[in-house]
Coordinates of C-alpha atoms and ligand atoms in Angstrom, one line a residue:
Chain A
M1 CA -54.6 74.7 -31.4
N2 CA -57.6 76.0 -33.9
K3 CA -60.2 74.0 -33.4
K4 CA -61.3 71.5 -30.8
I5 CA -61.9 67.6 -31.2
T6 CA -65.4 67.0 -30.8
R7 CA -65.2 63.3 -32.5
F8 CA -63.1 60.5 -32.0
S9 CA -61.4 59.5 -35.5
A10 CA -63.1 56.9 -37.4
S11 CA -60.3 53.8 -36.7
M12 CA -61.2 54.5 -33.1
R13 CA -64.9 54.5 -33.3
I14 CA -64.4 51.7 -35.5
L15 CA -62.2 50.1 -32.9
H16 CA -64.4 50.6 -29.9
W17 CA -67.3 49.3 -31.8
A18 CA -66.3 46.3 -32.6
M19 CA -64.9 45.1 -29.4
A20 CA -67.9 45.9 -27.5
A21 CA -70.0 44.0 -29.8
L22 CA -67.3 41.6 -29.1
I23 CA -66.9 41.2 -25.8
I24 CA -70.1 41.8 -24.3
S25 CA -70.7 38.5 -26.7
L26 CA -67.7 36.6 -25.1
L27 CA -69.3 38.0 -21.9
S28 CA -72.7 36.7 -22.8
A29 CA -70.8 33.2 -24.2
G30 CA -69.2 32.7 -21.4
M31 CA -71.9 33.0 -18.7
T32 CA -73.8 30.4 -20.7
M33 CA -71.2 27.8 -21.7
V34 CA -70.0 27.4 -18.4
K35 CA -74.0 26.7 -18.0
S36 CA -75.0 24.7 -20.3
L37 CA -74.9 21.0 -21.0
E38 CA -76.0 21.1 -24.9
V39 CA -74.4 20.2 -27.9
W40 CA -73.5 23.4 -29.2
Q41 CA -71.5 23.8 -26.2
L42 CA -68.8 22.8 -27.4
E43 CA -68.7 24.7 -30.3
L44 CA -69.4 28.2 -28.4
L45 CA -66.8 27.1 -26.2
T46 CA -64.2 27.4 -29.2
L47 CA -65.6 29.8 -30.8
H48 CA -65.2 31.7 -27.4
K49 CA -61.7 30.9 -27.3
A50 CA -60.7 32.0 -30.1
A51 CA -62.8 35.8 -30.5
G52 CA -60.8 36.0 -27.2
L53 CA -58.0 36.0 -29.0
L54 CA -58.6 37.9 -31.0
V55 CA -59.7 40.4 -28.6
A56 CA -55.7 40.7 -27.1
V57 CA -54.3 41.7 -31.0
L58 CA -57.5 44.2 -31.0
V59 CA -57.0 45.8 -27.6
V60 CA -52.9 46.1 -28.7
V61 CA -53.7 48.1 -31.3
R62 CA -56.7 49.9 -29.6
L63 CA -54.1 50.9 -27.4
V64 CA -51.5 52.2 -29.7
N65 CA -53.9 53.9 -32.1
R66 CA -54.9 55.1 -28.7
W67 CA -52.0 56.4 -27.2
C68 CA -51.0 58.4 -31.1
A69 CA -54.1 60.4 -31.1
T70 CA -56.2 63.4 -30.3
V71 CA -59.3 62.7 -28.6
P72 CA -61.9 65.0 -27.9
A73 CA -62.3 66.4 -24.0
L74 CA -64.4 65.8 -21.7
P75 CA -67.6 68.5 -21.1
D76 CA -66.1 71.7 -19.7
S77 CA -69.5 71.7 -17.9
L78 CA -68.5 68.6 -16.2
P79 CA -67.2 68.8 -12.5
R80 CA -64.2 67.5 -11.5
W81 CA -64.6 64.5 -10.0
Q82 CA -67.0 63.5 -12.4
K83 CA -64.4 64.2 -14.9
T84 CA -62.2 61.5 -12.4
M85 CA -64.6 59.1 -12.3
A86 CA -64.6 59.1 -16.3
L87 CA -60.8 59.0 -16.9
G88 CA -60.5 56.5 -14.3
S89 CA -63.4 53.8 -16.0
H90 CA -61.6 54.2 -19.2
Y91 CA -58.3 53.4 -17.2
A92 CA -60.3 50.6 -15.5
L93 CA -62.0 48.8 -18.8
Y94 CA -58.7 48.7 -20.3
S95 CA -57.2 46.8 -18.2
L96 CA -60.1 44.2 -18.0
M97 CA -59.7 44.0 -21.4
I98 CA -56.0 42.8 -21.7
L99 CA -56.4 40.8 -18.1
M100 CA -60.0 38.5 -19.6
P101 CA -57.8 37.3 -22.4
L102 CA -54.5 36.7 -20.3
T103 CA -56.7 34.6 -17.4
G104 CA -58.3 33.0 -19.8
F105 CA -55.6 32.2 -22.0
L106 CA -53.5 31.0 -18.3
M107 CA -56.3 28.4 -17.0
Q108 CA -56.3 26.4 -20.4
Y109 CA -52.5 26.8 -20.2
Y110 CA -52.1 24.7 -16.5
G111 CA -54.8 23.0 -16.9
A112 CA -52.5 21.8 -19.7
R113 CA -55.4 22.4 -22.7
P114 CA -53.6 24.0 -25.6
I115 CA -55.8 26.2 -27.4
A116 CA -56.6 25.1 -31.0
V117 CA -58.2 28.0 -33.2
F118 CA -60.0 26.4 -36.0
S119 CA -57.8 24.2 -37.9
W120 CA -55.5 27.4 -38.4
F121 CA -53.1 26.9 -35.3
T122 CA -52.7 25.8 -31.9
L123 CA -51.1 28.0 -28.8
P124 CA -49.3 25.8 -26.7
S125 CA -50.3 25.2 -23.2
A126 CA -48.5 23.3 -20.3
L127 CA -47.5 19.1 -20.6
Y128 CA -49.2 18.1 -17.1
P129 CA -51.7 20.4 -15.5
D130 CA -51.0 22.9 -12.8
I131 CA -53.9 22.4 -10.6
E132 CA -53.6 25.5 -7.9
L133 CA -52.5 27.7 -10.8
Y134 CA -55.7 26.6 -13.1
A135 CA -57.9 27.2 -10.1
L136 CA -56.2 30.9 -9.3
Y137 CA -56.7 32.2 -13.4
R138 CA -60.6 30.0 -13.3
Q139 CA -61.5 32.4 -10.7
L140 CA -59.9 35.2 -12.0
H141 CA -61.3 34.8 -15.6
G142 CA -64.9 34.4 -13.6
F143 CA -64.4 37.7 -10.9
I144 CA -62.9 40.0 -13.9
G145 CA -65.5 39.1 -15.9
Y146 CA -68.4 40.4 -13.8
T147 CA -66.6 43.0 -13.1
L148 CA -66.1 43.8 -16.0
A149 CA -70.0 42.8 -17.4
V150 CA -70.8 45.2 -13.3
L151 CA -68.3 48.3 -15.3
I152 CA -69.8 48.0 -18.2
L153 CA -73.2 48.6 -17.8
V154 CA -72.2 51.5 -16.0
H155 CA -70.4 52.6 -18.9
V156 CA -73.1 52.3 -21.1
L157 CA -75.6 54.4 -17.9
A158 CA -73.5 57.6 -18.6
A159 CA -73.1 57.7 -21.9
L160 CA -76.9 58.1 -21.7
Q161 CA -77.0 59.7 -18.9
H162 CA -74.4 62.4 -20.8
H163 CA -77.0 61.9 -24.4
F164 CA -80.0 62.3 -23.1
I165 CA -80.1 64.2 -19.6
R166 CA -76.9 66.6 -19.8
K167 CA -77.3 66.8 -23.6
D168 CA -73.7 67.2 -24.4
G169 CA -71.5 65.9 -27.2
V170 CA -70.2 62.9 -25.2
L171 CA -72.1 60.0 -27.0
K172 CA -72.5 61.4 -30.1
S173 CA -67.8 61.6 -29.9
M174 CA -68.4 58.0 -30.6
L175 CA -71.2 57.7 -33.0
Chain B
M1 CA -73.4 54.7 -36.4
K2 CA -77.3 53.2 -36.0
Q3 CA -76.1 50.3 -38.3
Y4 CA -73.2 49.6 -35.0
L5 CA -76.2 49.2 -32.3
I6 CA -78.2 47.3 -34.6
L7 CA -75.2 44.4 -34.4
L8 CA -74.8 45.4 -30.5
F9 CA -78.7 44.7 -29.6
S10 CA -79.3 42.4 -31.5
L11 CA -75.7 40.2 -29.9
I12 CA -77.1 41.3 -26.8
T13 CA -79.9 40.0 -27.1
L14 CA -79.0 37.1 -28.6
P15 CA -78.5 34.6 -25.7
A16 CA -81.7 34.8 -24.0
F17 CA -83.3 32.7 -27.6
A18 CA -81.4 30.2 -27.5
D19 CA -81.8 26.9 -26.7
V20 CA -82.1 27.3 -22.3
P21 CA -80.4 24.1 -21.2
R22 CA -82.9 22.1 -19.1
V23 CA -81.0 21.0 -16.7
S24 CA -77.5 22.9 -15.9
A25 CA -74.2 21.7 -15.8
Q26 CA -74.2 22.9 -11.8
Q27 CA -77.2 21.6 -11.2
F28 CA -75.8 18.0 -12.7
V29 CA -72.7 18.3 -10.2
D30 CA -74.4 19.1 -7.6
L31 CA -76.3 15.7 -7.7
Q32 CA -73.4 14.2 -8.1
Q33 CA -72.1 15.4 -5.1
G34 CA -74.9 15.2 -2.9
E35 CA -74.7 15.9 0.5
S36 CA -72.2 15.1 2.0
T37 CA -68.8 17.1 -0.3
Y38 CA -65.5 15.7 0.6
P39 CA -63.0 18.8 -0.3
G40 CA -60.4 18.1 -3.0
Y41 CA -61.6 15.2 -4.8
R42 CA -64.0 14.8 -7.4
R43 CA -67.7 15.0 -7.5
A44 CA -67.6 12.0 -9.5
H45 CA -65.4 9.3 -9.4
A46 CA -63.3 10.1 -6.2
K47 CA -62.6 7.0 -5.6
G48 CA -58.9 6.4 -7.0
M49 CA -56.0 6.0 -7.4
C50 CA -53.2 7.4 -10.6
I51 CA -51.4 5.0 -12.5
S52 CA -48.7 5.6 -15.4
G53 CA -47.4 3.3 -18.4
E54 CA -47.1 2.9 -21.9
F55 CA -49.0 2.5 -25.0
V56 CA -47.5 0.2 -27.4
S57 CA -49.0 1.0 -30.4
N58 CA -48.4 -1.5 -33.5
G59 CA -49.2 1.2 -36.2
N60 CA -53.0 -0.3 -37.4
L61 CA -54.8 3.2 -37.1
S62 CA -52.8 5.7 -38.1
R63 CA -54.1 5.1 -41.6
Y64 CA -57.3 5.9 -40.5
S65 CA -55.9 8.8 -37.8
T66 CA -53.1 11.5 -38.3
A67 CA -53.0 11.3 -34.1
S68 CA -49.3 10.6 -33.3
V69 CA -50.2 8.2 -30.6
F70 CA -50.9 5.7 -33.1
K71 CA -47.9 5.9 -35.4
S72 CA -46.3 2.4 -34.4
S73 CA -44.2 3.8 -31.5
K74 CA -44.6 3.5 -27.8
T75 CA -46.5 7.5 -25.7
P76 CA -46.0 7.6 -22.0
F77 CA -50.1 8.4 -20.1
I78 CA -50.5 9.1 -17.0
G79 CA -53.7 7.4 -15.5
R80 CA -56.8 6.4 -12.9
L81 CA -58.6 3.8 -11.8
S82 CA -61.8 4.6 -10.4
I83 CA -65.3 4.0 -9.0
A84 CA -67.7 5.3 -9.5
G85 CA -70.0 7.6 -7.2
N86 CA -69.1 11.0 -4.9
N87 CA -67.4 8.5 -1.7
P88 CA -63.3 8.5 -2.1
Y89 CA -63.9 5.5 0.9
A90 CA -66.7 4.0 -0.5
P91 CA -66.2 -0.1 -0.5
D92 CA -64.8 -0.1 -3.7
L93 CA -65.4 -4.6 -4.5
K94 CA -69.6 -2.9 -3.9
A95 CA -69.3 -0.3 -6.9
P96 CA -71.5 -0.9 -10.0
V97 CA -69.3 0.5 -12.2
R98 CA -65.7 0.8 -12.7
S99 CA -64.0 3.2 -14.2
L100 CA -59.8 4.2 -15.9
A101 CA -58.9 7.0 -17.5
L102 CA -55.6 7.8 -19.5
S103 CA -53.6 11.6 -20.7
F104 CA -51.9 11.2 -23.3
A105 CA -49.7 14.5 -23.0
T106 CA -47.7 13.7 -26.4
S107 CA -46.6 17.6 -26.7
Q108 CA -47.4 20.3 -25.4
T109 CA -49.8 21.8 -29.0
K110 CA -51.0 17.9 -28.7
Q111 CA -53.1 16.5 -25.0
W112 CA -55.6 13.0 -25.9
R113 CA -57.8 12.3 -22.7
V114 CA -59.9 9.3 -22.6
A115 CA -62.1 8.8 -19.7
M116 CA -63.9 4.9 -19.4
N117 CA -66.5 2.6 -18.0
T118 CA -67.3 -0.6 -17.7
P119 CA -70.9 -0.8 -19.4
P120 CA -70.0 -0.6 -23.3
V121 CA -73.7 1.6 -22.9
M122 CA -75.7 4.8 -21.8
A123 CA -79.0 3.5 -20.6
V124 CA -79.9 7.2 -21.8
A125 CA -79.1 9.1 -25.3
N126 CA -79.4 12.6 -24.0
P127 CA -77.8 14.2 -20.1
H128 CA -81.9 15.3 -19.6
D129 CA -82.7 11.4 -18.9
F130 CA -78.9 10.6 -17.5
Y131 CA -79.9 13.2 -14.8
Q132 CA -83.5 12.4 -14.2
Q133 CA -81.7 8.1 -13.9
I134 CA -79.0 9.3 -11.3
V135 CA -82.4 11.0 -9.5
A136 CA -84.2 8.1 -9.8
I137 CA -80.9 5.9 -8.2
K138 CA -80.6 8.2 -5.2
K139 CA -84.4 7.0 -4.3
G140 CA -84.4 3.6 -4.4
P141 CA -85.0 0.2 -6.9
E142 CA -88.7 1.2 -7.5
A143 CA -88.3 4.4 -8.8
I144 CA -85.3 3.1 -11.2
G145 CA -87.9 -0.2 -12.4
A146 CA -90.3 2.9 -13.6
F147 CA -87.6 4.8 -15.1
F148 CA -86.0 2.1 -17.2
E149 CA -89.8 1.7 -17.9
A150 CA -90.1 5.0 -19.5
H151 CA -87.0 5.1 -21.3
P152 CA -87.4 1.9 -23.8
E153 CA -83.8 3.1 -25.4
S154 CA -82.6 1.5 -21.9
A155 CA -82.7 -2.1 -23.8
D156 CA -79.1 -2.6 -24.6
F157 CA -77.7 -1.2 -21.5
L158 CA -79.9 -3.2 -19.6
Q159 CA -79.8 -6.3 -21.4
W160 CA -75.4 -5.6 -21.3
K161 CA -76.8 -5.6 -17.4
A162 CA -78.5 -9.1 -17.1
N163 CA -75.3 -10.8 -18.0
Y164 CA -72.6 -8.5 -16.1
Q165 CA -71.1 -9.8 -13.4
P166 CA -68.8 -7.5 -10.9
S167 CA -65.2 -9.7 -11.3
S168 CA -62.5 -8.9 -7.8
S169 CA -59.7 -7.3 -10.3
F170 CA -59.3 -3.6 -12.4
A171 CA -57.1 -6.2 -14.2
L172 CA -60.1 -8.3 -15.0
E173 CA -62.4 -5.7 -16.5
T174 CA -63.6 -4.1 -19.9
Y175 CA -63.4 -0.5 -20.1
H176 CA -65.3 1.4 -23.0
S177 CA -65.8 4.8 -24.3
I178 CA -69.7 4.1 -24.8
N179 CA -69.3 7.4 -26.8
A180 CA -68.4 7.5 -29.9
F181 CA -65.2 9.7 -31.9
Y182 CA -64.4 10.2 -35.8
L183 CA -60.6 9.0 -36.9
V184 CA -59.6 11.8 -39.1
D185 CA -57.0 10.8 -41.8
E186 CA -55.0 13.4 -44.1
Q187 CA -57.3 13.3 -46.8
N188 CA -59.5 15.3 -44.0
Q189 CA -61.6 11.3 -43.9
R190 CA -63.8 10.7 -41.1
Q191 CA -64.5 7.1 -39.8
A192 CA -67.0 6.5 -36.5
V193 CA -65.4 4.9 -34.1
R194 CA -65.6 3.4 -30.1
W195 CA -63.4 1.1 -28.5
E196 CA -62.4 -0.9 -25.5
V197 CA -59.8 -2.0 -23.0
K198 CA -59.0 -5.5 -23.0
P199 CA -57.9 -7.6 -20.0
H200 CA -54.9 -10.2 -21.3
A201 CA -55.5 -11.6 -17.7
S202 CA -58.4 -14.2 -17.0
T203 CA -60.6 -14.8 -14.0
S204 CA -58.7 -18.1 -13.5
S205 CA -55.5 -17.2 -13.5
L206 CA -56.4 -14.5 -10.8
K207 CA -57.5 -14.1 -7.6
N208 CA -58.3 -11.9 -5.0
S209 CA -57.6 -12.3 -1.8
F210 CA -57.9 -8.6 0.0
T211 CA -60.8 -8.0 1.8
G212 CA -62.4 -4.5 2.8
D213 CA -62.9 -0.9 1.5
N214 CA -59.8 -1.2 -0.2
A215 CA -59.9 -5.1 -1.8
L216 CA -59.9 -3.5 -5.3
F217 CA -57.3 -1.0 -5.0
N218 CA -55.1 -3.0 -3.5
E219 CA -55.6 -6.4 -5.3
F220 CA -54.2 -4.2 -8.6
K221 CA -51.0 -2.6 -6.1
Q222 CA -49.9 -6.1 -5.5
Q223 CA -50.3 -7.3 -9.0
L224 CA -48.3 -4.2 -10.1
S225 CA -45.5 -5.1 -7.6
D226 CA -45.1 -8.4 -9.5
G227 CA -45.3 -6.9 -12.9
P228 CA -46.9 -5.1 -15.2
V229 CA -49.9 -5.1 -16.1
M230 CA -51.6 -5.3 -20.2
F231 CA -55.0 -4.8 -21.9
D232 CA -55.4 -4.4 -25.3
W233 CA -57.0 -1.6 -26.9
V234 CA -59.6 -2.4 -29.7
F235 CA -61.0 -0.5 -31.7
T236 CA -64.0 -0.9 -34.0
L237 CA -65.2 1.0 -37.3
A238 CA -68.4 1.9 -37.1
T239 CA -70.6 1.3 -40.9
E240 CA -73.4 3.6 -42.3
Q241 CA -76.1 2.2 -40.2
D242 CA -74.7 2.6 -36.6
D243 CA -75.6 5.9 -35.4
E244 CA -72.6 7.4 -33.9
H245 CA -75.1 10.1 -32.0
N246 CA -76.2 7.6 -29.8
P247 CA -74.7 6.3 -26.7
A248 CA -77.5 4.0 -25.2
K249 CA -77.2 1.7 -29.4
R250 CA -74.7 -1.1 -29.5
W251 CA -73.8 -1.7 -32.5
P252 CA -73.6 -4.7 -34.2
Q253 CA -70.8 -7.7 -33.1
T254 CA -69.8 -8.7 -36.4
R255 CA -68.2 -4.9 -36.6
E256 CA -65.0 -4.5 -37.9
K257 CA -63.1 -4.3 -34.9
M258 CA -58.9 -3.2 -34.8
I259 CA -56.3 -4.3 -32.0
A260 CA -54.4 -0.9 -32.2
G261 CA -51.8 -2.0 -29.3
Q262 CA -51.8 -2.5 -26.1
I263 CA -51.4 -0.5 -23.1
K264 CA -49.1 -1.6 -20.4
I265 CA -49.3 -0.4 -16.8
T266 CA -46.4 -0.7 -14.6
Q267 CA -46.9 1.6 -11.4
W268 CA -49.3 3.0 -9.2
Q269 CA -49.6 6.5 -7.1
A270 CA -52.2 7.4 -4.0
Q271 CA -54.1 10.1 -5.9
Q272 CA -53.0 12.5 -3.2
G273 CA -50.2 14.3 -4.5
G274 CA -50.4 11.8 -7.2
R275 CA -49.6 13.0 -11.0
C276 CA -53.3 12.4 -12.0
D277 CA -55.5 13.9 -9.5
G278 CA -54.6 17.7 -11.4
I279 CA -55.7 15.9 -14.4
N280 CA -59.8 17.0 -16.2
Y281 CA -60.1 13.5 -18.0
D282 CA -62.4 15.8 -20.1
P283 CA -63.1 13.5 -22.9
L284 CA -62.8 16.3 -25.8
V285 CA -59.5 17.3 -24.5
L286 CA -58.7 15.5 -28.2
P287 CA -55.8 16.2 -30.3
Q288 CA -55.9 16.9 -34.4
G289 CA -56.4 13.4 -35.0
I290 CA -59.6 12.5 -33.6
E291 CA -62.4 15.3 -33.1
A292 CA -65.7 14.6 -31.2
T293 CA -69.1 13.5 -32.9
K294 CA -72.4 15.2 -31.2
D295 CA -73.5 12.8 -29.2
P296 CA -75.2 14.7 -26.6
I297 CA -73.9 12.6 -23.5
L298 CA -70.3 13.3 -25.1
R299 CA -71.3 16.9 -25.4
A300 CA -72.7 17.6 -22.2
R301 CA -69.3 16.1 -20.2
S302 CA -66.8 19.0 -21.1
A303 CA -68.8 21.6 -19.1
A304 CA -69.8 19.2 -16.2
Y305 CA -66.4 17.6 -16.1
A306 CA -65.0 21.5 -15.8
E307 CA -67.7 22.4 -12.8
S308 CA -66.3 19.3 -10.9
Y309 CA -62.9 20.6 -11.6
R310 CA -63.2 23.8 -10.8
R311 CA -64.6 22.9 -7.1
R312 CA -62.0 20.6 -6.4
A313 CA -59.2 23.5 -7.7
V314 CA -60.1 25.8 -5.6
E315 CA -60.5 23.6 -3.2
V316 CA -56.6 22.5 -3.0
L317 CA -56.3 25.9 -3.5
A318 CA -57.4 27.2 -0.5
G319 CA -55.6 24.3 1.4
D320 CA -59.3 22.6 2.0
V321 CA -58.2 19.1 1.3
E322 CA -59.2 15.8 4.0
E323 CA -55.7 14.1 4.4
G324 CA -56.7 10.7 2.8
R325 CA -57.6 8.5 5.4
D326 CA -57.4 4.8 2.9
E327 CA -53.4 5.2 3.3
Ligands
HEM1 C1 -62.2 39.1 -23.9 C2 -62.2 38.4 -23.3 C3 -62.5 37.3 -22.9 C4 -64.1 37.8 -22.2 C5 -65.2 38.6 -22.0 C6 -64.4 36.4 -21.8 C7 -65.8 36.0 -20.6 C8 -65.8 34.8 -19.7 C9 -67.1 34.4 -18.6 C10 -68.0 35.9 -18.7 C11 -66.7 33.6 -18.2 C12 -67.7 33.2 -17.3 C13 -67.3 32.9 -16.3 C14 -67.9 32.1 -15.2 O1 -69.3 32.3 -15.2 O2 -67.2 32.3 -14.5 C15 -65.9 33.1 -18.9 C16 -65.7 31.6 -19.3 C17 -64.1 30.7 -19.9 N1 -63.6 31.4 -20.8 FE1 -63.3 33.4 -21.1 N2 -63.1 35.7 -21.8 C18 -62.4 36.1 -22.4 C19 -61.5 35.4 -22.9 C20 -61.1 33.9 -22.7 C21 -60.1 33.3 -23.6 C22 -59.3 34.0 -24.8 C23 -59.8 31.7 -23.3 C24 -58.8 31.3 -23.7 C25 -57.9 30.9 -24.2 C26 -61.2 32.1 -22.4 C27 -61.7 31.0 -21.9 C28 -62.8 30.4 -21.1 C29 -62.7 29.3 -21.0 C30 -61.9 28.0 -21.4 C31 -64.2 29.1 -19.8 C32 -64.9 28.6 -19.1 C33 -64.2 27.7 -18.3 C34 -65.4 26.9 -16.9 O3 -65.8 26.7 -18.2 O4 -65.0 26.3 -16.6 N3 -62.2 32.6 -22.7 N4 -65.1 33.9 -20.5
HEM2 C1 -73.8 13.4 -19.8 C2 -72.1 12.9 -18.8 C3 -72.1 11.7 -17.7 C4 -72.0 13.3 -16.6 C5 -72.4 14.5 -16.2 C6 -70.5 13.1 -16.1 C7 -69.9 14.2 -14.7 C8 -68.7 13.5 -14.3 C9 -67.6 14.1 -14.0 C10 -68.4 15.8 -13.1 C11 -66.9 14.0 -13.1 C12 -65.7 14.2 -12.0 C13 -64.6 15.1 -12.8 C14 -63.3 16.2 -12.2 O1 -63.7 16.1 -11.0 O2 -62.2 15.6 -12.8 C15 -66.3 12.6 -13.4 C16 -65.8 11.4 -14.2 C17 -65.8 10.7 -14.6 N1 -65.9 10.2 -16.0 FE1 -67.5 10.9 -16.4 N2 -69.9 11.9 -16.6 C18 -70.7 11.8 -17.3 C19 -70.5 10.6 -18.6 C20 -69.9 9.5 -18.5 C21 -69.1 8.4 -19.5 C22 -70.1 8.0 -20.7 C23 -68.2 7.7 -19.0 C24 -67.7 6.8 -19.4 C25 -67.5 6.3 -20.7 C26 -67.9 8.9 -18.3 C27 -66.4 8.2 -17.1 C28 -65.6 9.0 -16.5 C29 -64.8 8.7 -15.7 C30 -63.9 7.2 -15.9 C31 -64.0 9.5 -14.7 C32 -62.9 9.8 -13.7 C33 -61.6 10.4 -14.5 C34 -60.7 10.2 -13.5 O3 -60.5 9.7 -13.0 O4 -60.9 11.5 -13.0 N3 -68.5 9.6 -17.7 N4 -67.6 12.3 -14.9

């Protein structure tokens, strides 16, 4: 190793920001559509499911990409506990990114609601609902969704703290 | 990199500019469930029983829709007969609205849920007015009178109501889709329709000798022990002149009607532990070949049904369900 990497690769940056935009819109769409009685609720719900499935595909691509790449190290000036926190929160973010589409799909599966992705294809569901498993995955989808929203907030605040307070290169490495 | 941030920012702020709902699904279901909740039961149409049978299609509608239900064939269903209201123990003969719901699980990618009521139209045309209508009903006759006066669009509903006499049997009622849907054919042509499920039985041939809170349900169970109960499934085709997005307006009687086949009910089950109990009869669960119109009442139903379904599903999961007193 002669030169230290200071920036994530282009593919990782694109995946990061594309998924950030997608997931934040999915969170706000999810929280809006479960309350809404408006005419557009059906379209938003349809879009939510399709975009949620897209996240499931992208997160696999992203994880493969992540395991194959060398990434910039956190600054040496960072205390050990903060490094651990950073690492832990990134594992948590990846886990929740997997769990969200999974619980969404399983909720629809056990609610016996096939998922039509526009007129392109339809994902199968159980023939008859299982109300208890529906309840389980519906609750998980909600709780994990709110947890993910909080984690994203912490993640953003940490990035801003690196940039404006610590003035290190952490935010820049993703830009 | 700046453009990512701008995109991100606009996506975050988008919901803030979106149309803020005046009544939310949660507020609607709160109003429907009222002061007393019955854990594990539907927040609306709580009293009911499961039925099953088959739809015997004559193939007439397959010209208008690719849905496999309309091919000339038999499709089994799991259905539910119910009365409007939040109380699973309510005296059933007194209920002003009776209902029939059907679920066709044709394959793992094709589900169709239908939930029908006795009135042919709504009194109002959007969920916010409907909310206020229920508020007025709960307040009493004076409030509901004032409500109808302030809502001239309720004319068709009031006219129907003035001529409607609740019957003594589920087998004597006509059940309406109220909302319009599109049938979609192979060429992707859309035909707006409403439908009704019409009884074969006639008043003269039926006497309900049951009394008490479960008279309607008990009478139907007895009929089933004597043989299947039959209905015709009749579709009305809209023309250019009809507004498929307005559930309060009747379409003229002269519109073309088509019989799609017969609904044959053969069996019943108590709803607790019955096969219909876990089904959310959300009318926006549609198979290919049938699509939702932009009727604001129809579009409001999905989120409200999901909220009610979520509440009762969580109660079932937690084992917090009151065992039936009506068995
Ligand atoms: C990363 C992906 C996803 C995110 C971030 C996400 C987020 C959310 C959130 C925040 C809610 C509102 C929860 C609540 O208020 O309790 C929600 C609801 C919902 N999500 Fe997702 N979701 C994702 C993927 C999916 C997928 C893949 C599906 C199905 C294929 C799905 C189906 C649904 C449905 C049906 C609801 C509404 C449930 C109801 O009305 O009771 N979601 N989602
Ligand atoms: C904005 C309008 C409406 C709202 C908010 C609403 C709300 C609800 C709710 C919350 C449930 C309980 C769902 C469950 O827990 O599974 C329900 C059940 C039902 N609704 Fe509606 N509803 C509306 C309009 C209609 C219309 C227009 C019809 C008839 C055409 C209808 C017919 C039924 C029937 C038959 C059931 C019982 C379904 C079953 O047996 O499970 N509703 N409604």
